[in-house]
PDB file of C-alpha atoms in Angstrom:
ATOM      1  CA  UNK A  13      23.111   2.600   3.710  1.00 29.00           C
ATOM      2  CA  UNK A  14      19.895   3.867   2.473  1.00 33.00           C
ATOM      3  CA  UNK A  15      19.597   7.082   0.506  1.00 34.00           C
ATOM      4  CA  UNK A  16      16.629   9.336   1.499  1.00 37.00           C
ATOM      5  CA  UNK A  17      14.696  12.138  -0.010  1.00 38.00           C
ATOM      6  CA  UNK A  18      13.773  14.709   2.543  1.00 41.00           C
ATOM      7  CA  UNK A  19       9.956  16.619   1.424  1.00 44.00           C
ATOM      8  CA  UNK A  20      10.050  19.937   0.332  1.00 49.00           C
ATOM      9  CA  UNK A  21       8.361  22.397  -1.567  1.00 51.00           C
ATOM     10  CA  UNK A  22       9.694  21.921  -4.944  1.00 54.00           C
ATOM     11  CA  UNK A  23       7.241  20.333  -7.414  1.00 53.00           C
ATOM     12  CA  UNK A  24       9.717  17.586  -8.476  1.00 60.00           C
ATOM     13  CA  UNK A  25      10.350  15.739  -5.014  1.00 63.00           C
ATOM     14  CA  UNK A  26       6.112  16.190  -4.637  1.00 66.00           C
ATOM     15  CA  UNK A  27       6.112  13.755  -7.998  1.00 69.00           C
ATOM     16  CA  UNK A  28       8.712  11.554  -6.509  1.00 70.00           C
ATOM     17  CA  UNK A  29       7.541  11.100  -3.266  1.00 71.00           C
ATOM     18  CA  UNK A  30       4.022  10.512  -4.755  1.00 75.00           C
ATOM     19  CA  UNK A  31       5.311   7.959  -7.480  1.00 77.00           C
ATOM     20  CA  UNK A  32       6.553   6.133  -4.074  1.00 81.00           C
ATOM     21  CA  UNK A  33       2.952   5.844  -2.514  1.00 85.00           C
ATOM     22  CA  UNK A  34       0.597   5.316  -4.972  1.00 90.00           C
ATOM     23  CA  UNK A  35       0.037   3.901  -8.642  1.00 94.00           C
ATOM     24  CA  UNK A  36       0.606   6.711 -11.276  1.00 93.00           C
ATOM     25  CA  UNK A  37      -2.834   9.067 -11.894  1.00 94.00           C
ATOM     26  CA  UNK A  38      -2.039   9.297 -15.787  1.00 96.00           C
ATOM     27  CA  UNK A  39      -2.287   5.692 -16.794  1.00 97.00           C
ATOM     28  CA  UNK A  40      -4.451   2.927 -16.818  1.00 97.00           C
ATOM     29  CA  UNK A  41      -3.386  -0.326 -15.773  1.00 98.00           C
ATOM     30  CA  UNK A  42      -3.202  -3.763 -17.254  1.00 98.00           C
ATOM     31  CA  UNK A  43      -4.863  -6.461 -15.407  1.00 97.00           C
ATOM     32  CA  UNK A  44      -2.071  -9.604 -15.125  1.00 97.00           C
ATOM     33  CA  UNK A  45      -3.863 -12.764 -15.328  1.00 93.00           C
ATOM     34  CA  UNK A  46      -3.084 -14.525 -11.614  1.00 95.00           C
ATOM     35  CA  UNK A  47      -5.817 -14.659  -8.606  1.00 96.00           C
ATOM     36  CA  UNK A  48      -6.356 -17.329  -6.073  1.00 96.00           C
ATOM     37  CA  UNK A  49      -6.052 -18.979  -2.664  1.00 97.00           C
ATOM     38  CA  UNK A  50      -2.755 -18.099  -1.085  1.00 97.00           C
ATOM     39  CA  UNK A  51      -3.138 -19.200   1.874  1.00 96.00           C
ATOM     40  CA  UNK A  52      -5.763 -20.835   4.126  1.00 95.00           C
ATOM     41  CA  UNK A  53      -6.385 -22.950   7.800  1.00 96.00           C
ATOM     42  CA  UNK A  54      -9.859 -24.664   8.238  1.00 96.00           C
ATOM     43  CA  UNK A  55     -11.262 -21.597   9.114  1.00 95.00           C
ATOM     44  CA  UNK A  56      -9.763 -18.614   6.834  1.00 95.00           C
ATOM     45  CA  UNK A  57      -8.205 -17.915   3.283  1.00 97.00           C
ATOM     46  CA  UNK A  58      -6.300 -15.529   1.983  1.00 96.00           C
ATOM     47  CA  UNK A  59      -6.479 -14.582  -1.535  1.00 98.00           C
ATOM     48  CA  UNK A  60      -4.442 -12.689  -4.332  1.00 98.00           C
ATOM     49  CA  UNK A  61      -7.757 -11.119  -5.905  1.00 97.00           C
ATOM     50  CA  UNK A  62      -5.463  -9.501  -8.622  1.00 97.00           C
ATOM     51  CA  UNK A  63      -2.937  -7.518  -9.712  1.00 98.00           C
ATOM     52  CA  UNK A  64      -2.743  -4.521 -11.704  1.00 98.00           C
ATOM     53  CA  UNK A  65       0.479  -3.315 -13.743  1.00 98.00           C
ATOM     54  CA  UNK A  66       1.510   0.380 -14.114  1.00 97.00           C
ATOM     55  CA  UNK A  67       4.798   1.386 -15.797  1.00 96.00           C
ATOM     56  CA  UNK A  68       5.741   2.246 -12.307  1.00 94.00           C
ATOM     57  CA  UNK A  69       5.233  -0.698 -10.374  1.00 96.00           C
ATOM     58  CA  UNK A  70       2.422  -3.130  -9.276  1.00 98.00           C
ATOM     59  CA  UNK A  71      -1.122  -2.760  -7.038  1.00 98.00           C
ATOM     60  CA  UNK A  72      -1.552  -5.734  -5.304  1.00 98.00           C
ATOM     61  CA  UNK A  73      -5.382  -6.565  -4.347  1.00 97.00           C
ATOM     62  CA  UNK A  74      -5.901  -9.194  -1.253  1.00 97.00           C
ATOM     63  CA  UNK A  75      -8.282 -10.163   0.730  1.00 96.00           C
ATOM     64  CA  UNK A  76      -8.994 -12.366   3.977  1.00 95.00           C
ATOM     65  CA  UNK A  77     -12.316 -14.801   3.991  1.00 95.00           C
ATOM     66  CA  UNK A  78     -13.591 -16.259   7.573  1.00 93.00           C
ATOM     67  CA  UNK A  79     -15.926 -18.796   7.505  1.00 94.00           C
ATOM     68  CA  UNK A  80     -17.677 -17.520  11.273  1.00 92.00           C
ATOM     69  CA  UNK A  81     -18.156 -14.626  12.132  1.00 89.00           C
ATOM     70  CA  UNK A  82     -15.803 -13.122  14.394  1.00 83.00           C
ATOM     71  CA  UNK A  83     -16.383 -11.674  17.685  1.00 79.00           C
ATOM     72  CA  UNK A  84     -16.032  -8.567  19.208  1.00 72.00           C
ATOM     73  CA  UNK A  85     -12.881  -8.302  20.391  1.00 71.00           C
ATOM     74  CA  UNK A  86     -11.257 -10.133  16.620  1.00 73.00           C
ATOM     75  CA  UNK A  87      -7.966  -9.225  16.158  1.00 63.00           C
ATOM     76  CA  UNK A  88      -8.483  -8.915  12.510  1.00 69.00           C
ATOM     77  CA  UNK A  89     -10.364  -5.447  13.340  1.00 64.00           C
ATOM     78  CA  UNK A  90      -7.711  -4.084  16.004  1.00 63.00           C
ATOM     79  CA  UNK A  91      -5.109  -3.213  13.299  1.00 66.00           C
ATOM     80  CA  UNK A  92      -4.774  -0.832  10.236  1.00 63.00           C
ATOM     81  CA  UNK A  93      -3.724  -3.768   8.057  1.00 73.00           C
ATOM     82  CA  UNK A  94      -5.902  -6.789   9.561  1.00 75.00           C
ATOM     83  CA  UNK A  95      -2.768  -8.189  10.894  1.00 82.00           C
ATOM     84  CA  UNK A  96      -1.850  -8.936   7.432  1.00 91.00           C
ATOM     85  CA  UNK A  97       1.731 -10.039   6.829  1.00 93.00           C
ATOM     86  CA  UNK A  98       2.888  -9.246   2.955  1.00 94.00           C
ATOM     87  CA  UNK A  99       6.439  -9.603   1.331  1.00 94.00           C
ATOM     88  CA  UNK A 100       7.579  -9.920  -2.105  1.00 95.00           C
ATOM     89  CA  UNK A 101      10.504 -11.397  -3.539  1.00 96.00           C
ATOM     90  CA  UNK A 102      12.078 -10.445  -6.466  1.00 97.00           C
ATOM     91  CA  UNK A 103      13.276 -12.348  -9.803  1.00 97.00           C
ATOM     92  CA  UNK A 104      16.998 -10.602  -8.562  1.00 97.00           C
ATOM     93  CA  UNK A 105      16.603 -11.615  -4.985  1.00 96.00           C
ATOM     94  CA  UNK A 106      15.816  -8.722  -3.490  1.00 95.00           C
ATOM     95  CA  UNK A 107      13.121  -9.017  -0.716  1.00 94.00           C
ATOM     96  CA  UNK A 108      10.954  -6.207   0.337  1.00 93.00           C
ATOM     97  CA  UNK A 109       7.936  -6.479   3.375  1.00 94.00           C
ATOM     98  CA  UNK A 110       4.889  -4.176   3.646  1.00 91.00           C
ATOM     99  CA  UNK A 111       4.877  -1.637   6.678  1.00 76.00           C
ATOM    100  CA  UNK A 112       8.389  -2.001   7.677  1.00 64.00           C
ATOM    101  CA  UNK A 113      11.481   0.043   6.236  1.00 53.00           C
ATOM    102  CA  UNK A 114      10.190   2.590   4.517  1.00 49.00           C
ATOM    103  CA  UNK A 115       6.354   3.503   3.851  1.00 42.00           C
ATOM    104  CA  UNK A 116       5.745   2.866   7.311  1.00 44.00           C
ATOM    105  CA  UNK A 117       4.785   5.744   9.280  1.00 45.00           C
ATOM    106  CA  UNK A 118       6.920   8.579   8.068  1.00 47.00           C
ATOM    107  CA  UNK A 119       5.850   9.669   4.423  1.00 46.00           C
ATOM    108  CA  UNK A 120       8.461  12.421   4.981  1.00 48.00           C
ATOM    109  CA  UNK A 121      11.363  10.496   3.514  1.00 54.00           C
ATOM    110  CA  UNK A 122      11.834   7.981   0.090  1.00 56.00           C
ATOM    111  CA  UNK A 123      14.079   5.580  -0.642  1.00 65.00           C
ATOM    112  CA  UNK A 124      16.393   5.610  -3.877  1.00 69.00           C
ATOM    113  CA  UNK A 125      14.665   5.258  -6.939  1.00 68.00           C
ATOM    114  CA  UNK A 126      15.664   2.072  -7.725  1.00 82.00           C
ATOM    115  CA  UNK A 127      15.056   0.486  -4.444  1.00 88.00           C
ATOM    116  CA  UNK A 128      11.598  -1.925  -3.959  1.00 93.00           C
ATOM    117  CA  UNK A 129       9.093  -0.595  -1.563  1.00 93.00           C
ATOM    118  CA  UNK A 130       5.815  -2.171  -0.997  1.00 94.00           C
ATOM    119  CA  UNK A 131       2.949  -0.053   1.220  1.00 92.00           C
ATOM    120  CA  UNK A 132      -0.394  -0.407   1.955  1.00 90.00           C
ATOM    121  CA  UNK A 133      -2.435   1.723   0.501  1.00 89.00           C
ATOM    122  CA  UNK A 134      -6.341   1.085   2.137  1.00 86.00           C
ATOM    123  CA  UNK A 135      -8.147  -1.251   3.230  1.00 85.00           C
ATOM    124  CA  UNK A 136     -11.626  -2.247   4.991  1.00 85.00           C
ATOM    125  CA  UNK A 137     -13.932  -4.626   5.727  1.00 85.00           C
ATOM    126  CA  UNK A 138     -16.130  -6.387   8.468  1.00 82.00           C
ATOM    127  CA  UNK A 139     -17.687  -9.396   9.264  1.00 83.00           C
ATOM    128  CA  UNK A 140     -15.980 -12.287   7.753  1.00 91.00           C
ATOM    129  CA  UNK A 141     -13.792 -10.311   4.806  1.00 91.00           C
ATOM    130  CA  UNK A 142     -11.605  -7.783   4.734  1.00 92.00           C
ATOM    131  CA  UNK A 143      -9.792  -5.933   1.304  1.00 94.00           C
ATOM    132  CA  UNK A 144      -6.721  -4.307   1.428  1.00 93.00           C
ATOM    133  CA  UNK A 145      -4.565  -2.806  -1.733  1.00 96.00           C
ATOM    134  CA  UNK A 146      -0.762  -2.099  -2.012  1.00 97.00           C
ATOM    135  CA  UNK A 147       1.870  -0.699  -4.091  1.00 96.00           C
ATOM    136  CA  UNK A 148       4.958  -2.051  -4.951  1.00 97.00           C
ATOM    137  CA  UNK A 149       7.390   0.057  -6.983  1.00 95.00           C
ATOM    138  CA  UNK A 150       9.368   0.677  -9.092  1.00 95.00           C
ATOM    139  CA  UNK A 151       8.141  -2.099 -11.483  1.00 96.00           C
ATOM    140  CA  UNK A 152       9.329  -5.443 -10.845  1.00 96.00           C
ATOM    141  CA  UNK A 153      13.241  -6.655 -12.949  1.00 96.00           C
ATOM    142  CA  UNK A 154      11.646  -9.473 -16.162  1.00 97.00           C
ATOM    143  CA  UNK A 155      11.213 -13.059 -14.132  1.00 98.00           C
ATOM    144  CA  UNK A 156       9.028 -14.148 -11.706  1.00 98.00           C
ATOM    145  CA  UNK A 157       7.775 -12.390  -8.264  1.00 98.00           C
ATOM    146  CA  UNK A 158       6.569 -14.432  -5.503  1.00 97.00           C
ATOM    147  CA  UNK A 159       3.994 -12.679  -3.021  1.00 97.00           C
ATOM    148  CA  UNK A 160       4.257 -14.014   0.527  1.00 95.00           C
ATOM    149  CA  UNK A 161       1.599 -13.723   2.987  1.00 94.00           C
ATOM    150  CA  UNK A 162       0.837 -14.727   6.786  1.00 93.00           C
ATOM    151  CA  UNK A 163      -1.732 -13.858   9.128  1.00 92.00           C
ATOM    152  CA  UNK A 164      -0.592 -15.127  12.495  1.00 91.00           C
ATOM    153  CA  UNK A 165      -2.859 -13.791  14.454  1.00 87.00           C
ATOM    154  CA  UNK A 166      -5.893 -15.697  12.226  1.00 90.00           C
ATOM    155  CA  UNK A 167      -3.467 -19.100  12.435  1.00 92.00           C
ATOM    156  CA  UNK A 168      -2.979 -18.930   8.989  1.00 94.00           C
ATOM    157  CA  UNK A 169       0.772 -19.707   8.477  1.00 94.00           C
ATOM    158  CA  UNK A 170       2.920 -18.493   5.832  1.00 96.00           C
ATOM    159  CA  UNK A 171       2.715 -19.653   2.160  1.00 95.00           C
ATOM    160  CA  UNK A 172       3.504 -17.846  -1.184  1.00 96.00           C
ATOM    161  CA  UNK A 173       2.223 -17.706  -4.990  1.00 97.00           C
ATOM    162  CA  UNK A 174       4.536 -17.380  -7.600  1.00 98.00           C
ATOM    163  CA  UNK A 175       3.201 -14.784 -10.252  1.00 98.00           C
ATOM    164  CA  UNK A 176       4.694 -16.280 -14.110  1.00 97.00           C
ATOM    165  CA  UNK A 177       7.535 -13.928 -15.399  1.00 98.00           C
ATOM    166  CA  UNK A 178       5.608 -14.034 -19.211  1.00 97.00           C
ATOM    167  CA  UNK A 179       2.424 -12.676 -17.325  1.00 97.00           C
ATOM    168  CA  UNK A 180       3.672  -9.782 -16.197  1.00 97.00           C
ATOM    169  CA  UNK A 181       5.461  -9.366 -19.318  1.00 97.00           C
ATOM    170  CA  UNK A 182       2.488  -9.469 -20.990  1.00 96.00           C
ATOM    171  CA  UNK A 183       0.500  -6.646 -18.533  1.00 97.00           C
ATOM    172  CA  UNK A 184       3.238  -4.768 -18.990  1.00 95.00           C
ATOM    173  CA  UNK A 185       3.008  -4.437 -23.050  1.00 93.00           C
ATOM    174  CA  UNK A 186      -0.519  -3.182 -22.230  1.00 96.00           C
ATOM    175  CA  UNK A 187      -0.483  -0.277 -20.015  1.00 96.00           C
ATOM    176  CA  UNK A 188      -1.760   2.873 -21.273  1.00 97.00           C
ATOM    177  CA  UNK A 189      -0.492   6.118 -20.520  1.00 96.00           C
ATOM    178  CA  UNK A 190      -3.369   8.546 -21.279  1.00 97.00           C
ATOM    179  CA  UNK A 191      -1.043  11.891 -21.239  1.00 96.00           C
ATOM    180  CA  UNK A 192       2.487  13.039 -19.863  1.00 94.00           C
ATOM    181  CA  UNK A 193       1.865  13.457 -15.619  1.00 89.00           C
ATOM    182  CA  UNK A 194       1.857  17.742 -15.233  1.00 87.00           C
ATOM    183  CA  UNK A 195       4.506  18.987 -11.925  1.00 85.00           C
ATOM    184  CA  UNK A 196       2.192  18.615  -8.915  1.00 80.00           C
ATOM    185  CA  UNK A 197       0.922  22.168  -8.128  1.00 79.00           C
ATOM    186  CA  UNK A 198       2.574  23.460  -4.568  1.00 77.00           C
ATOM    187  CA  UNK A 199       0.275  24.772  -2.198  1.00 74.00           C
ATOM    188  CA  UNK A 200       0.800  26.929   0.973  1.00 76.00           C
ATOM    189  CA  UNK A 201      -0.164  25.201   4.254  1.00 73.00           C
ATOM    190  CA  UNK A 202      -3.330  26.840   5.687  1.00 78.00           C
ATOM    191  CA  UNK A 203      -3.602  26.396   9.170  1.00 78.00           C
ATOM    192  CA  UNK A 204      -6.994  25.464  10.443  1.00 76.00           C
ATOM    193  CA  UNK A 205      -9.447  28.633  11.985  1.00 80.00           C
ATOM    194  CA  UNK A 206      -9.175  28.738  15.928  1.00 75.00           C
ATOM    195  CA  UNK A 207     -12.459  26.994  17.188  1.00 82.00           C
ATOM    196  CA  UNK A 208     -14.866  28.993  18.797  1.00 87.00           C
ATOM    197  CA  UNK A 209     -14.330  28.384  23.146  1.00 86.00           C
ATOM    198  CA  UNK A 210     -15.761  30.184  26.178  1.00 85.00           C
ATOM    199  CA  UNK A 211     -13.551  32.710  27.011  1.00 91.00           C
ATOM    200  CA  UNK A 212     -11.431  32.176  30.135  1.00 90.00           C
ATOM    201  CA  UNK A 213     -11.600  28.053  29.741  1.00 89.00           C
ATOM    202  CA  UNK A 214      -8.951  25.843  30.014  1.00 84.00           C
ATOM    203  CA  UNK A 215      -9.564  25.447  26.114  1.00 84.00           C
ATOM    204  CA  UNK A 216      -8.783  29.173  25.295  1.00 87.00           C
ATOM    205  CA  UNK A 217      -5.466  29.500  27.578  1.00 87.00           C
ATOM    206  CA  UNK A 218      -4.150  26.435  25.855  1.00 84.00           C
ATOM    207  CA  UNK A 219      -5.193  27.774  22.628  1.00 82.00           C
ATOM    208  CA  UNK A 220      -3.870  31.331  22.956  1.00 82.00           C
ATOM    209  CA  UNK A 221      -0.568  29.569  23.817  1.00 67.00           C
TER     210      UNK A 221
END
């Protein structure tokens, strides 16, 4: 059973639901020294560009390289995500995949505290690359993490990289947190002005409803 955290107002589940989605905005990472090919086919790679260590977790930085260019109608530019398939593994076991559980979709809800989650954060490209970023948090138990990626669509099969428990040790001893993180302010929702329609359109009775 998963415990969930549903939003609110209140300052503190803002801060928690942020620290969930998105690298902490009072520090300043530590690079951990592992890039590379993850995965290729005769025709496209994947590579771990690099990874960046906050107290609170990991960003992970990918990207996909084509040698052609792709056509019109590429799969790689029909999804948010390039059709990007990412996982970690844990040094305890514990397995977590980007976009499915939670972080995909519904920002509403968070896991526990303790429990992995692994989201995409952005991502863009044309052509023959594509970028895309994630967050994995909280940060990762001491031993190694293996990142596992596929891209089916792109007949790249799967195939992992094992990122060295002492390396992200190291990262780790070098984060910087530049001050303590102040309560996220809470803000009123403002609902957006009524556009301006010709009166007695289909446009102002659905409005005015």
């Amino acid at each position: 059973m998963h415990s969930v955290m549903t939003l609110s107002g209140d300052p503190d589940d803002l801060s928690l639901l942020r620290s969930r989605f998105s690298p902490p905005d009072n520090e300043v990472p530590a690079a951990v020294g592992v890039s590379g090919v993850i995965a290729r086919s005769d025709d496209v790679a994947i590579l771990l560009v690099g990874l960046a260590r906050y107290t609170a977790g990991l960003q992970i930085d990918l990207a996909i390289r084509r040698r052609l260019d792709p056509d019109e109608q590429d799969p790689m530019h029909m999804t948010y995500n390039a059709g990007l398939l990412v996982g970690v593994e844990l040094a305890d076991g514990r397995t977590v995949v980007s976009g499915y559980g939670y972080g995909y979709g519904d920002r509403s809800t968070a896991p526990a505290a303790g429990e992995p989650v692994l989201t995409h954060r952005n991502g863009g490209g044309g052509g023959r690359e594509w970028s895309s970023s994630l967050w994995l948090t909280p940060a990762p138990p001491p031993g190694d993490l293996v990142v596992v990626v596929a891209a089916p669509n792109l007949g790249v099969d799967e195939s992992a990289v094992t990122v060295p428990a002492e390396a992200l040790r190291a990262a780790a001893g070098k984060t910087e947190v530049l001050w303590p993180r102040e309560p996220d302010r809470v803000h009123d929702a403002v609902p957006p002005p009524t556009p301006d329609v010709p009166p007695g359109s289909w446009f102002a009775r659905a409005l005015s409803g």
